[in-house]
Tab-separated table of C-alpha atoms in Angstrom:
chain	number	residue	atom	x	y	z
A	317	MET	CA	5.307	-10.101	15.796
A	318	GLU	CA	6.375	-11.962	12.663
A	319	THR	CA	8.323	-9.574	10.107
A	320	ILE	CA	9.030	-9.830	6.345
A	321	THR	CA	12.274	-8.684	4.460
A	322	LEU	CA	12.048	-6.638	1.249
A	323	GLY	CA	14.348	-7.565	-1.332
A	324	GLN	CA	17.468	-9.614	-0.468
A	325	ASN	CA	19.157	-8.246	2.689
A	326	GLY	CA	16.529	-5.398	2.425
A	327	ILE	CA	14.688	-4.028	5.169
A	328	THR	CA	12.367	-5.840	7.688
A	329	VAL	CA	8.866	-4.933	8.116
A	330	PRO	CA	5.727	-5.896	9.981
A	331	PRO	CA	3.309	-7.763	7.654
A	332	LEU	CA	0.928	-4.966	7.827
A	333	CYS	CA	1.648	-1.468	6.319
A	334	ILE	CA	-0.283	1.584	7.345
A	335	GLY	CA	-1.354	3.947	4.221
A	336	THR	CA	-1.342	7.464	4.536
A	337	TRP	CA	-3.046	8.708	1.031
A	338	ALA	CA	-5.782	10.598	3.385
A	339	TRP	CA	-2.933	12.426	5.350
A	340	GLY	CA	-3.689	16.162	4.249
A	341	ASP	CA	-5.445	15.065	1.217
A	342	LYS	CA	-8.593	17.332	0.723
A	343	LEU	CA	-9.382	16.427	-2.844
A	344	PHE	CA	-10.382	12.875	-2.438
A	345	TRP	CA	-10.623	12.559	1.671
A	346	ASN	CA	-11.846	15.793	2.773
A	347	TYR	CA	-8.738	16.405	5.235
A	348	GLY	CA	-9.855	18.957	7.552
A	349	ASP	CA	-13.695	18.252	7.761
A	350	ALA	CA	-13.978	15.236	10.113
A	351	TYR	CA	-10.175	14.697	11.112
A	352	GLY	CA	-7.226	16.594	11.153
A	353	GLU	CA	-3.553	16.520	12.246
A	354	GLU	CA	-4.389	15.777	15.884
A	355	GLN	CA	-6.125	12.464	14.669
A	356	LEU	CA	-3.334	11.688	12.390
A	357	GLN	CA	-0.758	11.880	15.135
A	358	ALA	CA	-3.050	9.608	17.280
A	359	ALA	CA	-2.990	7.038	14.421
A	360	PHE	CA	0.740	7.254	14.286
A	361	THR	CA	1.041	6.730	17.932
A	362	ALA	CA	-1.562	3.877	17.753
A	363	ALA	CA	0.255	1.900	15.204
A	364	LEU	CA	3.562	2.252	16.873
A	365	ASP	CA	2.274	1.162	20.177
A	366	ALA	CA	0.809	-1.931	18.185
A	367	GLY	CA	4.106	-2.652	16.660
A	368	VAL	CA	3.286	-1.719	13.111
A	369	THR	CA	5.891	0.631	12.244
A	370	PHE	CA	5.841	0.379	8.207
A	371	PHE	CA	4.257	3.436	6.605
A	372	ASP	CA	3.341	4.036	2.808
A	373	THR	CA	3.265	7.431	1.325
A	374	ALA	CA	3.960	9.390	-1.587
A	375	GLU	CA	4.944	12.826	-2.602
A	376	VAL	CA	1.668	13.400	-4.145
A	377	TYR	CA	-0.419	12.631	-1.140
A	378	GLY	CA	-1.832	15.946	0.247
A	379	LEU	CA	0.808	17.610	-2.028
A	380	GLY	CA	3.429	16.621	0.171
A	381	LEU	CA	1.425	16.995	3.512
A	382	SER	CA	1.603	13.283	4.078
A	383	GLU	CA	5.249	13.401	3.847
A	384	GLU	CA	5.517	16.093	6.200
A	385	PHE	CA	3.174	14.654	8.984
A	386	LEU	CA	5.262	11.561	8.850
A	387	GLY	CA	8.325	13.466	9.237
A	388	LYS	CA	7.198	15.782	11.951
A	389	PHE	CA	5.466	12.503	13.837
A	390	MET	CA	8.750	10.567	13.411
A	391	LYS	CA	10.769	13.474	15.241
A	392	GLN	CA	8.568	12.899	18.261
A	393	THR	CA	9.191	9.199	18.604
A	394	SER	CA	12.633	7.292	19.363
A	395	GLN	CA	11.097	3.993	17.924
A	396	PRO	CA	12.410	3.132	14.407
A	397	VAL	CA	10.111	3.675	11.737
A	398	GLN	CA	10.144	2.110	8.027
A	399	ILE	CA	8.730	4.699	5.573
A	400	ALA	CA	7.886	3.699	1.957
A	401	THR	CA	7.364	6.862	-0.245
A	402	LYS	CA	6.680	7.149	-4.207
A	403	PHE	CA	8.368	9.198	-6.872
A	404	GLY	CA	5.783	10.251	-9.692
A	405	PRO	CA	7.291	10.107	-13.349
A	406	LEU	CA	5.827	13.514	-14.505
A	407	PRO	CA	6.047	14.795	-18.034
A	408	TRP	CA	8.588	17.342	-17.030
A	409	ARG	CA	10.713	14.796	-15.233
A	410	TRP	CA	12.917	13.486	-18.122
A	411	ASP	CA	16.350	12.748	-16.721
A	412	GLY	CA	18.367	11.266	-14.059
A	413	LYS	CA	18.870	14.715	-12.283
A	414	SER	CA	15.011	15.305	-11.791
A	415	VAL	CA	14.668	11.738	-10.243
A	416	SER	CA	17.336	12.678	-7.620
A	417	GLU	CA	15.962	16.206	-7.059
A	418	ALA	CA	12.532	14.735	-6.420
A	419	LEU	CA	14.061	12.238	-4.032
A	420	THR	CA	15.830	15.275	-2.294
A	421	ALA	CA	12.669	16.714	-1.792
A	422	SER	CA	11.015	13.641	-0.064
A	423	LEU	CA	13.968	13.405	2.303
A	424	GLN	CA	13.421	17.150	2.995
A	425	ARG	CA	9.826	16.856	4.015
A	426	LEU	CA	10.298	13.445	5.698
A	427	GLN	CA	13.244	14.970	7.579
A	428	VAL	CA	15.280	11.978	6.985
A	429	GLU	CA	18.746	11.379	5.118
A	430	ARG	CA	17.468	8.120	3.967
A	431	ILE	CA	14.013	6.481	2.539
A	432	GLU	CA	13.895	2.703	3.295
A	433	LEU	CA	11.614	2.073	0.305
A	434	TYR	CA	11.405	4.164	-2.552
A	435	GLN	CA	8.732	3.200	-5.257
A	436	VAL	CA	7.961	4.516	-8.749
A	437	HIS	CA	4.339	5.534	-8.576
A	438	TRP	CA	3.188	4.197	-12.010
A	439	PRO	CA	4.963	2.843	-15.004
A	440	PHE	CA	4.178	5.336	-17.640
A	441	THR	CA	7.127	7.761	-17.430
A	442	PHE	CA	6.679	10.033	-20.441
A	443	PHE	CA	10.168	11.048	-21.807
A	444	LEU	CA	11.847	9.212	-19.267
A	445	SER	CA	13.240	5.828	-19.990
A	446	GLN	CA	13.029	3.041	-17.627
A	447	GLU	CA	16.719	2.540	-18.177
A	448	THR	CA	17.391	6.238	-16.984
A	449	LEU	CA	15.069	5.797	-14.101
A	450	MET	CA	16.308	2.603	-12.650
A	451	ASN	CA	19.704	3.279	-12.916
A	452	THR	CA	19.382	6.622	-11.291
A	453	LEU	CA	17.493	4.703	-8.472
A	454	ALA	CA	20.394	2.145	-8.217
A	455	ASP	CA	22.951	5.019	-8.004
A	456	GLU	CA	21.048	6.364	-5.143
A	457	VAL	CA	20.826	3.091	-3.432
A	458	HIS	CA	24.708	3.026	-3.474
A	459	LYS	CA	24.806	6.570	-2.308
A	460	GLY	CA	22.899	5.161	0.721
A	461	ARG	CA	19.776	7.806	0.185
A	462	ILE	CA	17.647	4.724	-0.548
A	463	GLY	CA	17.105	1.474	1.238
A	464	ALA	CA	15.276	-0.505	-1.368
A	465	VAL	CA	13.767	0.116	-4.923
A	466	GLY	CA	9.980	-0.764	-5.511
A	467	VAL	CA	7.726	-0.187	-8.556
A	468	SER	CA	3.726	0.276	-8.421
A	469	ASN	CA	1.091	-0.618	-10.738
A	470	TYR	CA	3.539	-2.426	-13.070
A	471	SER	CA	2.641	-5.112	-15.174
A	472	ALA	CA	4.436	-8.394	-14.998
A	473	SER	CA	6.566	-7.846	-18.126
A	474	GLN	CA	7.139	-3.919	-16.758
A	475	MET	CA	8.153	-5.538	-13.461
A	476	GLN	CA	10.560	-8.026	-15.155
A	477	GLU	CA	12.266	-5.244	-17.101
A	478	ALA	CA	12.785	-3.072	-13.920
A	479	HIS	CA	14.065	-6.175	-12.169
A	480	GLN	CA	16.740	-6.644	-14.905
A	481	ILE	CA	18.044	-3.252	-15.078
A	482	LEU	CA	18.496	-2.888	-11.440
A	483	ALA	CA	20.009	-6.682	-11.129
A	484	ALA	CA	22.754	-5.608	-13.549
A	485	ARG	CA	23.560	-2.843	-10.900
A	486	GLY	CA	23.519	-5.525	-8.022
A	487	VAL	CA	20.257	-3.915	-6.535
A	488	PRO	CA	17.137	-6.216	-6.221
A	489	LEU	CA	13.551	-5.164	-6.838
A	490	ALA	CA	11.831	-5.332	-3.547
A	491	VAL	CA	8.210	-4.583	-4.182
A	492	ASN	CA	5.264	-4.013	-6.723
A	493	GLN	CA	2.556	-2.156	-5.159
A	494	VAL	CA	-0.770	-3.105	-6.739
A	495	ARG	CA	-4.552	-3.260	-6.140
A	496	TYR	CA	-5.118	-6.772	-4.515
A	497	SER	CA	-8.171	-7.812	-2.192
A	498	LEU	CA	-10.495	-10.878	-2.031
A	499	LEU	CA	-12.625	-8.889	-4.460
A	500	THR	CA	-9.886	-7.819	-6.793
A	501	ARG	CA	-7.966	-10.803	-7.739
A	502	GLN	CA	-6.661	-9.996	-11.285
A	503	ILE	CA	-2.946	-10.097	-10.154
A	504	GLU	CA	-3.269	-13.923	-9.753
A	505	THR	CA	-4.278	-14.368	-13.420
A	506	ASN	CA	-2.460	-11.668	-15.353
A	507	GLY	CA	0.889	-12.739	-14.336
A	508	ILE	CA	2.023	-10.360	-11.871
A	509	LEU	CA	1.648	-12.536	-8.651
A	510	PRO	CA	3.436	-15.549	-10.073
A	511	THR	CA	6.213	-13.307	-11.437
A	512	ALA	CA	6.611	-11.603	-8.314
A	513	ARG	CA	7.029	-15.099	-6.567
A	514	ASP	CA	9.588	-16.122	-9.199
A	515	LEU	CA	11.837	-12.951	-8.583
A	516	ASP	CA	11.440	-12.561	-4.930
A	517	VAL	CA	9.423	-9.269	-5.261
A	518	LYS	CA	6.951	-8.808	-2.557
A	519	ILE	CA	3.455	-7.464	-3.285
A	520	LEU	CA	2.239	-4.393	-1.407
A	521	ALA	CA	-1.648	-4.613	-1.783
A	522	TYR	CA	-3.462	-1.360	-2.040
A	523	SER	CA	-7.134	-1.315	-1.496
A	524	PRO	CA	-7.091	-4.544	0.507
A	525	LEU	CA	-10.766	-3.881	1.781
A	526	ALA	CA	-11.873	-2.925	-2.044
A	527	GLN	CA	-12.522	0.644	-0.666
A	528	GLY	CA	-14.607	-0.431	2.179
A	529	LEU	CA	-16.732	-3.358	0.430
A	530	LEU	CA	-15.212	-5.973	2.733
A	531	THR	CA	-15.978	-4.167	5.848
A	532	GLY	CA	-19.649	-5.049	5.779
A	533	LYS	CA	-20.786	-1.750	6.710
A	534	TYR	CA	-22.389	-1.006	3.555
A	535	THR	CA	-25.583	-2.724	2.577
A	536	PRO	CA	-28.346	-2.626	-0.159
A	537	SER	CA	-30.597	-0.840	1.568
A	538	GLN	CA	-28.051	2.181	2.363
A	539	ASN	CA	-27.278	4.538	-0.182
A	540	PRO	CA	-23.507	5.525	-0.086
A	541	THR	CA	-22.390	8.971	-0.316
A	542	GLY	CA	-19.140	10.484	-2.087
A	543	ALA	CA	-17.342	8.888	-5.006
A	544	ARG	CA	-18.897	5.343	-3.788
A	545	SER	CA	-22.436	6.739	-4.773
A	546	ILE	CA	-21.290	6.496	-8.615
A	547	ASP	CA	-19.524	3.120	-8.209
A	548	PRO	CA	-21.518	0.142	-9.592
A	549	ARG	CA	-20.039	-2.118	-6.916
A	550	PHE	CA	-21.905	-0.101	-4.251
A	551	SER	CA	-25.203	-0.265	-6.027
A	552	GLN	CA	-28.004	-2.647	-4.746
A	553	ASP	CA	-27.066	-5.065	-7.257
A	554	GLY	CA	-23.336	-4.889	-6.592
A	555	LEU	CA	-23.920	-5.376	-2.951
A	556	ASN	CA	-26.114	-8.255	-3.416
A	557	LYS	CA	-23.482	-9.872	-5.529
A	558	ILE	CA	-20.948	-9.749	-2.597
A	559	ALA	CA	-23.402	-10.850	0.308
A	560	PRO	CA	-22.241	-14.490	0.241
A	561	VAL	CA	-18.724	-13.338	0.627
A	562	LEU	CA	-19.685	-10.905	3.608
A	563	SER	CA	-21.712	-13.806	5.137
A	564	LEU	CA	-18.756	-16.066	5.068
A	565	LEU	CA	-16.184	-13.384	6.446
A	566	ARG	CA	-18.804	-12.874	9.216
A	567	LYS	CA	-18.734	-16.674	9.995
A	568	ILE	CA	-15.065	-16.946	10.052
A	569	GLY	CA	-14.829	-13.728	12.266
A	570	GLU	CA	-17.266	-14.961	14.559
A	571	LYS	CA	-15.085	-17.984	15.293
A	572	TYR	CA	-11.949	-15.979	15.882
A	573	GLY	CA	-13.900	-12.863	17.548
A	574	ARG	CA	-12.804	-10.883	14.494
A	575	THR	CA	-14.319	-8.438	12.077
A	576	PRO	CA	-14.988	-9.267	8.327
A	577	ALA	CA	-12.422	-6.517	7.701
A	578	GLN	CA	-9.917	-8.274	9.965
A	579	VAL	CA	-10.475	-11.743	8.417
A	580	ALA	CA	-10.209	-10.007	4.650
A	581	LEU	CA	-6.807	-8.567	5.670
A	582	ASN	CA	-5.696	-11.789	7.257
A	583	TRP	CA	-6.529	-13.582	4.138
A	584	LEU	CA	-4.106	-11.525	2.051
A	585	ILE	CA	-1.261	-11.800	4.697
A	586	ALA	CA	-1.851	-15.912	4.507
A	587	GLN	CA	-1.059	-15.855	0.716
A	588	GLY	CA	2.470	-15.110	1.430
A	589	ASN	CA	4.603	-12.769	-0.252
A	590	VAL	CA	1.976	-10.033	0.283
A	591	ILE	CA	1.718	-7.070	2.684
A	592	PRO	CA	-1.706	-5.355	2.948
A	593	ILE	CA	-1.386	-1.404	3.181
A	594	ALA	CA	-4.559	-0.502	5.375
A	595	GLY	CA	-5.368	3.127	4.949
A	596	VAL	CA	-6.141	4.951	8.149
A	597	LYS	CA	-7.430	8.444	9.329
A	598	ASN	CA	-7.398	7.780	13.132
A	599	ALA	CA	-6.281	5.711	16.026
A	600	GLU	CA	-9.669	3.579	15.986
A	601	GLN	CA	-9.052	2.620	12.393
A	602	VAL	CA	-5.461	1.613	13.088
A	603	LYS	CA	-6.619	-0.575	16.157
A	604	GLN	CA	-9.386	-2.239	13.709
A	605	ASN	CA	-6.601	-3.265	11.061
A	606	VAL	CA	-3.937	-4.476	13.551
A	607	GLY	CA	-6.622	-6.835	14.669
A	608	ALA	CA	-5.701	-8.750	11.174
A	609	LEU	CA	-2.498	-9.995	12.850
A	610	GLY	CA	-1.511	-12.488	15.482
A	611	TRP	CA	-3.800	-15.436	14.424
A	612	ILE	CA	-4.200	-17.949	11.540
A	613	MET	CA	-7.032	-19.249	9.649
A	614	THR	CA	-7.448	-23.066	8.938
A	615	ASP	CA	-6.560	-24.402	5.262
A	616	ASP	CA	-10.160	-24.939	4.920
A	617	GLU	CA	-11.315	-21.658	5.933
A	618	LEU	CA	-8.745	-20.096	3.503
A	619	GLY	CA	-9.755	-22.590	0.618
A	620	GLU	CA	-13.683	-21.358	1.365
A	621	LEU	CA	-12.697	-17.870	0.811
A	622	ASP	CA	-10.588	-18.679	-2.119
A	623	GLN	CA	-13.390	-20.494	-3.612
A	624	ILE	CA	-16.181	-17.865	-3.121
A	625	THR	CA	-14.264	-15.132	-4.399
A	626	ARG	CA	-12.420	-16.629	-7.339
A	627	LEU	CA	-12.490	-15.069	-10.661
């Protein structure tokens, strides 16, 4: 499988990342209702079997449960696994010591001595300056407790500032994790994507299927449930608007024996410098997402998708 290097001399990861926000999360994902630990264990195993060994989590996912599950599952395999997790700059974390303590807690939940990619979950840091935050993370890289430093939801200018502070310490900024999909392409025009390319910062794309819109399973005649029921994108008008996109995804997918979701993920990978994070709850979803790998669309097909979804 083709691999991607995060940062200069950083870790090497597959071109697809498994998202674990739903692992243990009851607030948004109703963990414990239709899925539980058994399904998550099966998803973890299915990913490793497919060669996808890169997992994204955060200390806030499931209030620490997501990290704990990954730690437990990793103990049951001898296969190398790359974990990306996130630090939340909360109001009571105002100095370098609090950053290091949060890292220590994540290391303990994951049952590892080193986290390959440690990201800052959002740019607003309350009383903690970016200088203190980035310098503390650089210290932890030099101590060996972090392999690479990343950010999440940072604008182009915020990314440049973080990159500059880290560079002064000899540490590259490896990634910026942002929302990006065929239906959410703002990073192409607000400076984030070109700046990331200039700085050799990889984009980790969350919501790569636009919360399920790009799977094709939602239709104007079907009323979505949960949070989607109040999202205008899932209204009859919203779904009618994206019907041409889904039609094209199906047409391309038929040629390669792939689903619309697999085509949409493949389009992101084809952008270069981009790794989609596909959230999963079970082994079947892993197998679906892995179908985005191992094939290449023609330039014409990529161009058609680009044109039909252009902002």
